[in-house]
């Protein structure tokens, strides 16, 4: 009787699509029950629970409303997850910033190793995960009788579909919460573009874009396409754009249907973040740039001419 607990990621009103991808991985575990834990507080929590309950494969949604959960702080959530993890065989979250922050803490509190970035399930206790920027695949074996705690690589799974809603039950964790961490404020950039990790289209700029001011070209193209905007690490390190836009080994892993790389050379650390992209389009003035080795469509051109022309040509 394998039981799975999935930790939902949400913003207080809307479930992040990563949760539906974790459920796709759970589908490979031959689990008898898959419960989704929705921790939060506030008016939007019921809507989040309803969205989770409608996802295919979910047996129950566990609603954990608590004032301290109003902001998703890993330090606060981890002891509650541990408290509620009881007899579950698997406790899984998405390999997003949220999951990468939370799940290792849960594993550490349980005294277990974390299984990170599960990209496929070979058996009930055997998983594959990428290492060395995706250039090698590691097989991870978890001993029998040990709870599997970890993250699922969301770029490796397609979101599950819908079902008639599963029941939603209120749960309460009496876990003692740490006093060392508290929510102060959230400052976030403009939210008028899709989220990078769940977007179906992404336009990224690299060092070739030249400056933060020039990045408006990337934003214009992204907006025309309804795409998220990303960047290479060189563009982030040069201060053109904030680091939450970074795509790659030490940034975000994306899996859009369309990825447009503008003024990006195609270093392996950048490619590690776009391995699961559908169609890759590259605009680069250097015909020998390594990005052209992975691009499905390559345009050897000066981006300052090509991008405005593309923006103009698009409806
Ligand atoms: C441990 C480690 C982790 C890393 N993690 C990441 C990561 O997560 N993400 C990441 O991106 N990098 C990462 N890097 C850095 C990576 O190695 C590269 O340095 C970086 O990706 C280069 O960024 P870039 O392609 O924008 O810049 P460059 O390599 O400088 O390439 C710029 C490109 O722009 C082109 N160009 C210039 N002007 C124009 C123009 N006018 N029109 C068209 N094309 C033009 C050039 O031909 C060139 O190909 C990491 C490195 C290390 C060591």
Tab-separated table of C-alpha atoms and ligand atoms in Angstrom:
chain	number	residue	atom	x	y	z
A	1	UNK	CA	0.000	0.000	0.000
A	2	UNK	CA	2.237	2.824	-1.217
A	3	UNK	CA	1.086	6.248	-0.116
A	4	UNK	CA	2.328	9.520	-1.560
A	5	UNK	CA	2.144	13.008	-0.102
A	6	UNK	CA	2.633	15.797	-2.639
A	7	UNK	CA	3.386	19.279	-1.359
A	8	UNK	CA	1.439	21.790	-3.454
A	9	UNK	CA	3.025	25.032	-4.604
A	10	UNK	CA	0.702	28.012	-4.954
A	11	UNK	CA	0.549	31.774	-4.555
A	12	UNK	CA	-2.466	31.882	-2.255
A	13	UNK	CA	-4.965	31.910	-5.127
A	14	UNK	CA	-3.643	29.743	-7.915
A	15	UNK	CA	-1.936	26.364	-7.943
A	16	UNK	CA	1.461	26.343	-9.661
A	17	UNK	CA	1.552	24.014	-12.674
A	18	UNK	CA	4.543	22.230	-11.110
A	19	UNK	CA	2.155	20.389	-8.794
A	20	UNK	CA	0.365	18.740	-11.747
A	21	UNK	CA	3.763	17.635	-13.075
A	22	UNK	CA	4.743	16.084	-9.738
A	23	UNK	CA	1.468	14.146	-9.952
A	24	UNK	CA	2.538	12.823	-13.366
A	25	UNK	CA	5.658	11.400	-11.715
A	26	UNK	CA	3.504	9.921	-8.925
A	27	UNK	CA	1.570	8.105	-11.650
A	28	UNK	CA	4.748	6.072	-12.286
A	29	UNK	CA	4.964	4.971	-8.646
A	30	UNK	CA	1.938	2.605	-8.706
A	31	UNK	CA	0.700	4.333	-5.577
A	32	UNK	CA	-2.536	3.325	-3.877
A	33	UNK	CA	-3.171	6.828	-2.563
A	34	UNK	CA	-1.887	10.252	-3.559
A	35	UNK	CA	-2.703	13.079	-1.152
A	36	UNK	CA	-1.883	16.706	-1.894
A	37	UNK	CA	-1.005	18.974	1.019
A	38	UNK	CA	-2.091	22.583	0.485
A	39	UNK	CA	-0.612	24.749	3.224
A	40	UNK	CA	-1.535	28.403	3.339
A	41	UNK	CA	-3.903	30.913	4.808
A	42	UNK	CA	-6.398	33.424	3.526
A	43	UNK	CA	-9.406	33.724	1.241
A	44	UNK	CA	-7.871	32.068	-1.803
A	45	UNK	CA	-6.940	28.801	-0.078
A	46	UNK	CA	-10.228	27.021	-0.851
A	47	UNK	CA	-9.821	27.848	-4.544
A	48	UNK	CA	-6.300	26.387	-4.493
A	49	UNK	CA	-7.620	23.243	-2.792
A	50	UNK	CA	-10.347	22.938	-5.448
A	51	UNK	CA	-7.766	23.241	-8.240
A	52	UNK	CA	-5.644	20.503	-6.609
A	53	UNK	CA	-8.681	18.261	-6.024
A	54	UNK	CA	-9.523	18.364	-9.734
A	55	UNK	CA	-6.125	17.019	-10.826
A	56	UNK	CA	-6.058	13.468	-12.116
A	57	UNK	CA	-4.797	10.884	-9.648
A	58	UNK	CA	-5.407	12.877	-6.473
A	59	UNK	CA	-7.076	10.828	-3.699
A	60	UNK	CA	-7.484	13.613	-1.130
A	61	UNK	CA	-6.491	17.214	-0.653
A	62	UNK	CA	-5.281	18.078	2.821
A	63	UNK	CA	-5.939	21.717	3.614
A	64	UNK	CA	-3.552	23.021	6.236
A	65	UNK	CA	-4.649	26.558	7.092
A	66	UNK	CA	-2.508	28.337	9.642
A	67	UNK	CA	-1.621	32.000	10.110
A	68	UNK	CA	2.112	31.251	9.791
A	69	UNK	CA	1.491	29.702	6.365
A	70	UNK	CA	0.274	32.944	4.811
A	71	UNK	CA	3.675	33.258	3.148
A	72	UNK	CA	5.294	30.054	1.910
A	73	UNK	CA	8.392	30.039	4.106
A	74	UNK	CA	10.272	26.755	3.910
A	75	UNK	CA	11.476	27.129	7.504
A	76	UNK	CA	7.841	27.245	8.693
A	77	UNK	CA	6.439	24.647	6.333
A	78	UNK	CA	9.120	21.978	6.814
A	79	UNK	CA	8.241	21.031	10.438
A	80	UNK	CA	4.544	20.869	9.501
A	81	UNK	CA	5.234	18.625	6.509
A	82	UNK	CA	7.322	16.359	8.756
A	83	UNK	CA	4.479	16.274	11.284
A	84	UNK	CA	1.948	15.311	8.607
A	85	UNK	CA	4.250	12.968	6.670
A	86	UNK	CA	3.402	10.118	9.107
A	87	UNK	CA	3.017	6.836	7.264
A	88	UNK	CA	3.532	8.143	3.729
A	89	UNK	CA	6.111	6.228	1.708
A	90	UNK	CA	6.887	9.188	-0.554
A	91	UNK	CA	6.897	12.916	0.196
A	92	UNK	CA	7.475	14.860	-3.008
A	93	UNK	CA	7.508	18.459	-4.167
A	94	UNK	CA	8.371	20.225	-7.428
A	95	UNK	CA	11.981	21.065	-8.349
A	96	UNK	CA	11.087	24.754	-8.443
A	97	UNK	CA	12.632	27.367	-6.164
A	98	UNK	CA	9.868	26.565	-3.648
A	99	UNK	CA	10.479	22.806	-3.710
A	100	UNK	CA	14.257	23.083	-3.748
A	101	UNK	CA	14.033	25.218	-0.615
A	102	UNK	CA	11.494	23.089	1.219
A	103	UNK	CA	12.167	19.422	0.479
A	104	UNK	CA	15.819	19.207	1.637
A	105	UNK	CA	14.706	20.742	4.942
A	106	UNK	CA	11.983	18.119	5.259
A	107	UNK	CA	14.519	15.375	4.513
A	108	UNK	CA	17.000	16.811	7.008
A	109	UNK	CA	14.379	17.030	9.768
A	110	UNK	CA	13.487	13.398	9.084
A	111	UNK	CA	17.181	12.447	9.117
A	112	UNK	CA	16.964	11.174	5.540
A	113	UNK	CA	18.837	11.969	2.345
A	114	UNK	CA	16.844	13.949	-0.216
A	115	UNK	CA	16.324	12.537	-3.690
A	116	UNK	CA	16.570	15.607	-5.915
A	117	UNK	CA	15.377	16.248	-9.448
A	118	UNK	CA	13.711	12.910	-10.177
A	119	UNK	CA	13.464	12.750	-13.975
A	120	UNK	CA	12.154	9.201	-14.275
A	121	UNK	CA	11.021	6.335	-12.074
A	122	UNK	CA	12.764	3.012	-12.783
A	123	UNK	CA	11.117	1.163	-9.911
A	124	UNK	CA	9.383	1.890	-6.614
A	125	UNK	CA	12.696	2.780	-5.005
A	126	UNK	CA	14.868	3.502	-8.030
A	127	UNK	CA	15.031	6.858	-9.768
A	128	UNK	CA	17.018	8.709	-12.399
A	129	UNK	CA	18.312	12.239	-11.980
A	130	UNK	CA	20.609	14.441	-14.082
A	131	UNK	CA	24.098	15.376	-12.885
A	132	UNK	CA	26.944	17.442	-14.382
A	133	UNK	CA	24.542	19.915	-15.980
A	134	UNK	CA	22.537	17.081	-17.513
A	135	UNK	CA	25.535	15.505	-19.229
A	136	UNK	CA	25.234	12.325	-17.171
A	137	UNK	CA	22.277	10.535	-15.636
A	138	UNK	CA	22.572	9.059	-12.151
A	139	UNK	CA	20.518	6.095	-10.931
A	140	UNK	CA	19.534	6.582	-7.298
A	141	UNK	CA	18.472	3.626	-5.141
A	142	UNK	CA	16.585	4.285	-1.920
A	143	UNK	CA	16.824	1.394	0.588
A	144	UNK	CA	13.642	-0.480	1.506
A	145	UNK	CA	11.753	0.859	4.455
A	146	UNK	CA	13.103	4.398	4.051
A	147	UNK	CA	10.715	7.186	3.179
A	148	UNK	CA	11.469	8.737	-0.218
A	149	UNK	CA	11.684	12.494	0.229
A	150	UNK	CA	12.584	14.717	-2.666
A	151	UNK	CA	11.822	16.839	-5.669
A	152	UNK	CA	10.511	15.982	-9.110
A	153	UNK	CA	12.135	17.682	-12.115
A	154	UNK	CA	9.121	19.495	-13.515
A	155	UNK	CA	10.729	19.884	-16.959
A	156	UNK	CA	10.699	16.079	-17.319
A	157	UNK	CA	6.953	15.613	-16.876
A	158	UNK	CA	3.798	16.812	-18.574
A	159	UNK	CA	1.014	18.028	-16.302
A	160	UNK	CA	-1.715	15.477	-15.533
A	161	UNK	CA	-5.245	16.161	-16.750
A	162	UNK	CA	-8.408	16.640	-14.733
A	163	UNK	CA	-10.748	14.354	-12.812
A	164	UNK	CA	-13.972	14.776	-10.874
A	165	UNK	CA	-12.946	16.489	-7.651
A	166	UNK	CA	-11.361	14.494	-4.841
A	167	UNK	CA	-12.429	15.268	-1.254
A	168	UNK	CA	-10.814	18.159	0.597
A	169	UNK	CA	-10.113	17.562	4.290
A	170	UNK	CA	-8.837	20.026	6.867
A	171	UNK	CA	-5.697	18.962	8.687
A	172	UNK	CA	-3.848	20.687	11.485
A	173	UNK	CA	-0.240	20.356	12.391
A	174	UNK	CA	0.743	21.047	15.953
A	175	UNK	CA	4.407	21.189	14.977
A	176	UNK	CA	6.421	23.725	16.898
A	177	UNK	CA	7.589	26.383	14.473
A	178	UNK	CA	10.995	28.054	14.589
A	179	UNK	CA	11.297	31.583	15.941
A	180	UNK	CA	14.339	32.404	13.824
A	181	UNK	CA	12.459	33.054	10.594
A	182	UNK	CA	9.586	35.394	9.898
A	183	UNK	CA	7.996	36.878	6.820
A	184	UNK	CA	8.819	40.569	6.379
A	185	UNK	CA	7.635	41.551	2.917
A	186	UNK	CA	7.435	40.309	-0.629
A	187	UNK	CA	8.892	42.434	-3.394
A	188	UNK	CA	8.377	41.048	-6.832
A	189	UNK	CA	8.890	42.329	-10.324
A	190	UNK	CA	6.076	43.005	-12.776
A	191	UNK	CA	3.889	39.939	-13.101
A	192	UNK	CA	2.508	40.784	-16.511
A	193	UNK	CA	4.546	38.058	-18.225
A	194	UNK	CA	4.117	34.302	-17.791
A	195	UNK	CA	6.122	32.480	-15.158
A	196	UNK	CA	9.438	31.334	-16.654
A	197	UNK	CA	9.255	27.742	-15.443
A	198	UNK	CA	5.703	27.055	-16.599
A	199	UNK	CA	5.601	29.192	-19.778
A	200	UNK	CA	4.981	27.517	-23.138
A	201	UNK	CA	7.150	30.124	-24.879
A	202	UNK	CA	10.337	31.751	-23.601
A	203	UNK	CA	12.504	34.477	-25.156
A	204	UNK	CA	15.943	34.807	-23.534
A	205	UNK	CA	18.678	37.339	-24.045
A	206	UNK	CA	22.390	36.956	-23.476
A	207	UNK	CA	25.494	39.071	-23.178
A	208	UNK	CA	25.108	39.943	-26.852
A	209	UNK	CA	22.110	42.111	-25.962
A	210	UNK	CA	24.640	44.528	-24.537
A	211	UNK	CA	22.781	46.362	-21.753
A	212	UNK	CA	19.736	46.468	-19.520
A	213	UNK	CA	18.310	49.206	-21.705
A	214	UNK	CA	18.666	47.008	-24.811
A	215	UNK	CA	16.800	44.207	-23.039
A	216	UNK	CA	13.596	46.038	-23.961
A	217	UNK	CA	14.044	44.299	-27.331
A	218	UNK	CA	13.773	40.920	-25.598
A	219	UNK	CA	10.733	42.092	-23.602
A	220	UNK	CA	9.039	43.451	-26.751
A	221	UNK	CA	9.496	40.152	-28.576
A	222	UNK	CA	8.349	38.191	-25.501
A	223	UNK	CA	5.233	40.348	-25.181
A	224	UNK	CA	4.363	39.978	-28.860
A	225	UNK	CA	4.519	36.186	-28.438
A	226	UNK	CA	2.907	36.063	-24.989
A	227	UNK	CA	6.187	34.530	-23.790
A	228	UNK	CA	8.164	34.631	-20.565
A	229	UNK	CA	11.496	36.484	-20.626
A	230	UNK	CA	14.728	34.786	-19.576
A	231	UNK	CA	18.443	35.483	-19.674
A	232	UNK	CA	21.844	33.850	-19.655
A	233	UNK	CA	24.024	34.056	-16.596
A	234	UNK	CA	26.380	36.441	-18.372
A	235	UNK	CA	23.468	38.849	-18.886
A	236	UNK	CA	22.497	38.512	-15.222
A	237	UNK	CA	26.071	38.884	-13.959
A	238	UNK	CA	26.488	42.005	-16.103
A	239	UNK	CA	23.475	43.478	-14.286
A	240	UNK	CA	21.273	43.718	-17.390
A	241	UNK	CA	18.398	41.898	-15.665
A	242	UNK	CA	17.619	40.370	-12.229
A	243	UNK	CA	18.848	36.865	-11.427
A	244	UNK	CA	15.358	35.361	-11.192
A	245	UNK	CA	15.441	35.473	-15.006
A	246	UNK	CA	18.506	33.246	-15.271
A	247	UNK	CA	18.073	30.051	-17.270
A	248	UNK	CA	20.537	27.196	-16.928
A	249	UNK	CA	22.429	24.926	-14.581
A	250	UNK	CA	22.515	27.453	-11.772
A	251	UNK	CA	19.331	29.206	-12.860
A	252	UNK	CA	15.950	27.878	-13.857
A	253	UNK	CA	15.282	24.769	-15.883
A	254	UNK	CA	12.625	25.509	-18.483
A	255	UNK	CA	10.671	23.240	-20.814
A	256	UNK	CA	8.681	25.493	-23.155
A	257	UNK	CA	7.368	24.446	-26.549
A	258	UNK	CA	9.336	27.344	-28.061
A	259	UNK	CA	12.648	28.745	-26.770
A	260	UNK	CA	14.208	31.724	-28.529
A	261	UNK	CA	17.834	32.442	-27.573
A	262	UNK	CA	18.992	35.896	-28.617
A	263	UNK	CA	22.685	36.838	-28.369
A	264	UNK	CA	23.428	33.693	-26.351
A	265	UNK	CA	26.475	31.599	-27.262
A	266	UNK	CA	25.117	28.259	-26.003
A	267	UNK	CA	27.492	27.309	-23.184
A	268	UNK	CA	26.743	23.847	-21.704
A	269	UNK	CA	25.628	25.449	-18.452
A	270	UNK	CA	22.977	27.405	-20.352
A	271	UNK	CA	21.943	24.390	-22.454
A	272	UNK	CA	21.416	22.411	-19.222
A	273	UNK	CA	18.412	24.628	-18.581
A	274	UNK	CA	16.771	24.168	-21.984
A	275	UNK	CA	17.301	20.458	-22.718
A	276	UNK	CA	13.576	19.755	-22.609
A	277	UNK	CA	12.517	22.705	-24.775
A	278	UNK	CA	10.521	21.769	-27.870
A	279	UNK	CA	11.695	24.008	-30.710
A	280	UNK	CA	14.862	26.038	-30.110
A	281	UNK	CA	15.417	29.150	-32.198
A	282	UNK	CA	18.759	30.968	-32.024
A	283	UNK	CA	19.635	34.450	-33.206
A	284	UNK	CA	23.389	35.035	-33.158
A	285	UNK	CA	25.755	36.963	-35.383
A	286	UNK	CA	28.486	34.333	-35.046
A	287	UNK	CA	27.787	31.381	-37.383
A	288	UNK	CA	30.103	29.194	-35.275
A	289	UNK	CA	28.274	29.849	-31.988
A	290	UNK	CA	27.625	26.490	-30.231
A	291	UNK	CA	23.945	27.378	-29.801
A	292	UNK	CA	23.470	26.541	-33.493
A	293	UNK	CA	24.395	22.907	-32.745
A	294	UNK	CA	21.241	22.489	-30.666
A	295	UNK	CA	18.970	24.992	-32.432
A	296	UNK	CA	16.161	23.700	-34.637
A	297	UNK	CA	16.066	27.060	-36.397
A	298	UNK	CA	19.112	29.299	-36.539
A	299	UNK	CA	19.323	32.851	-37.763
A	300	UNK	CA	22.822	34.248	-38.291
A	301	UNK	CA	22.126	37.928	-37.911
A	302	UNK	CA	22.716	41.006	-35.821
A	303	UNK	CA	20.067	40.899	-33.120
A	304	UNK	CA	19.613	44.671	-33.287
A	305	UNK	CA	18.273	44.223	-36.803
A	306	UNK	CA	16.657	40.786	-36.521
A	307	UNK	CA	14.654	41.294	-33.317
A	308	UNK	CA	12.967	44.602	-34.296
A	309	UNK	CA	12.170	43.037	-37.698
A	310	UNK	CA	10.617	40.010	-35.963
A	311	UNK	CA	8.593	42.241	-33.633
A	312	UNK	CA	7.376	44.257	-36.622
A	313	UNK	CA	6.456	41.160	-38.619
A	314	UNK	CA	4.451	39.575	-35.807
A	315	UNK	CA	0.754	40.446	-35.606
B	1	LIG	C1	29.395	26.493	-12.528
B	1	LIG	C2	28.838	27.347	-13.624
B	1	LIG	C3	27.450	27.496	-13.705
B	1	LIG	C4	26.900	28.278	-14.726
B	1	LIG	N1	25.537	28.407	-14.803
B	1	LIG	C5	25.013	29.060	-15.842
B	1	LIG	C6	23.604	29.162	-15.990
B	1	LIG	O1	22.802	28.681	-15.164
B	1	LIG	N2	23.115	29.829	-17.078
B	1	LIG	C7	23.940	30.385	-18.024
B	1	LIG	O2	23.409	30.977	-18.994
B	1	LIG	N3	25.264	30.326	-17.878
B	1	LIG	C8	25.824	29.700	-16.811
B	1	LIG	N4	27.171	29.694	-16.670
B	1	LIG	C9	27.994	30.559	-17.527
B	1	LIG	C10	28.273	29.969	-18.897
B	1	LIG	O3	29.431	29.178	-18.864
B	1	LIG	C11	28.480	31.101	-19.929
B	1	LIG	O4	29.504	31.937	-19.487
B	1	LIG	C12	27.252	31.939	-20.184
B	1	LIG	O5	26.134	31.112	-20.439
B	1	LIG	C13	27.507	32.847	-21.370
B	1	LIG	O6	26.400	33.692	-21.559
B	1	LIG	P1	26.113	34.325	-22.980
B	1	LIG	O7	25.901	33.233	-23.967
B	1	LIG	O8	25.033	35.325	-22.797
B	1	LIG	O9	27.430	35.145	-23.261
B	1	LIG	P2	28.633	34.902	-24.349
B	1	LIG	O10	29.154	33.536	-24.163
B	1	LIG	O11	29.505	36.049	-24.156
B	1	LIG	O12	27.859	34.958	-25.713
B	1	LIG	C14	27.302	36.092	-26.249
B	1	LIG	C15	26.845	35.746	-27.658
B	1	LIG	O13	26.186	36.861	-28.205
B	1	LIG	C16	26.522	36.921	-29.586
B	1	LIG	N5	26.335	38.309	-30.003
B	1	LIG	C17	27.025	39.407	-29.613
B	1	LIG	N6	26.541	40.512	-30.185
B	1	LIG	C18	25.519	40.112	-30.986
B	1	LIG	C19	24.635	40.794	-31.845
B	1	LIG	N7	24.694	42.132	-31.991
B	1	LIG	N8	23.721	40.074	-32.511
B	1	LIG	C20	23.657	38.713	-32.392
B	1	LIG	N9	24.477	38.027	-31.581
B	1	LIG	C21	25.392	38.708	-30.870
B	1	LIG	C22	27.958	36.458	-29.664
B	1	LIG	O14	28.264	35.966	-30.960
B	1	LIG	C23	27.980	35.376	-28.599
B	1	LIG	O15	27.730	34.084	-29.166
B	1	LIG	C24	27.744	28.921	-15.653
B	1	LIG	C25	29.135	28.747	-15.568
B	1	LIG	C26	29.667	27.973	-14.565
B	1	LIG	C27	31.150	27.804	-14.494
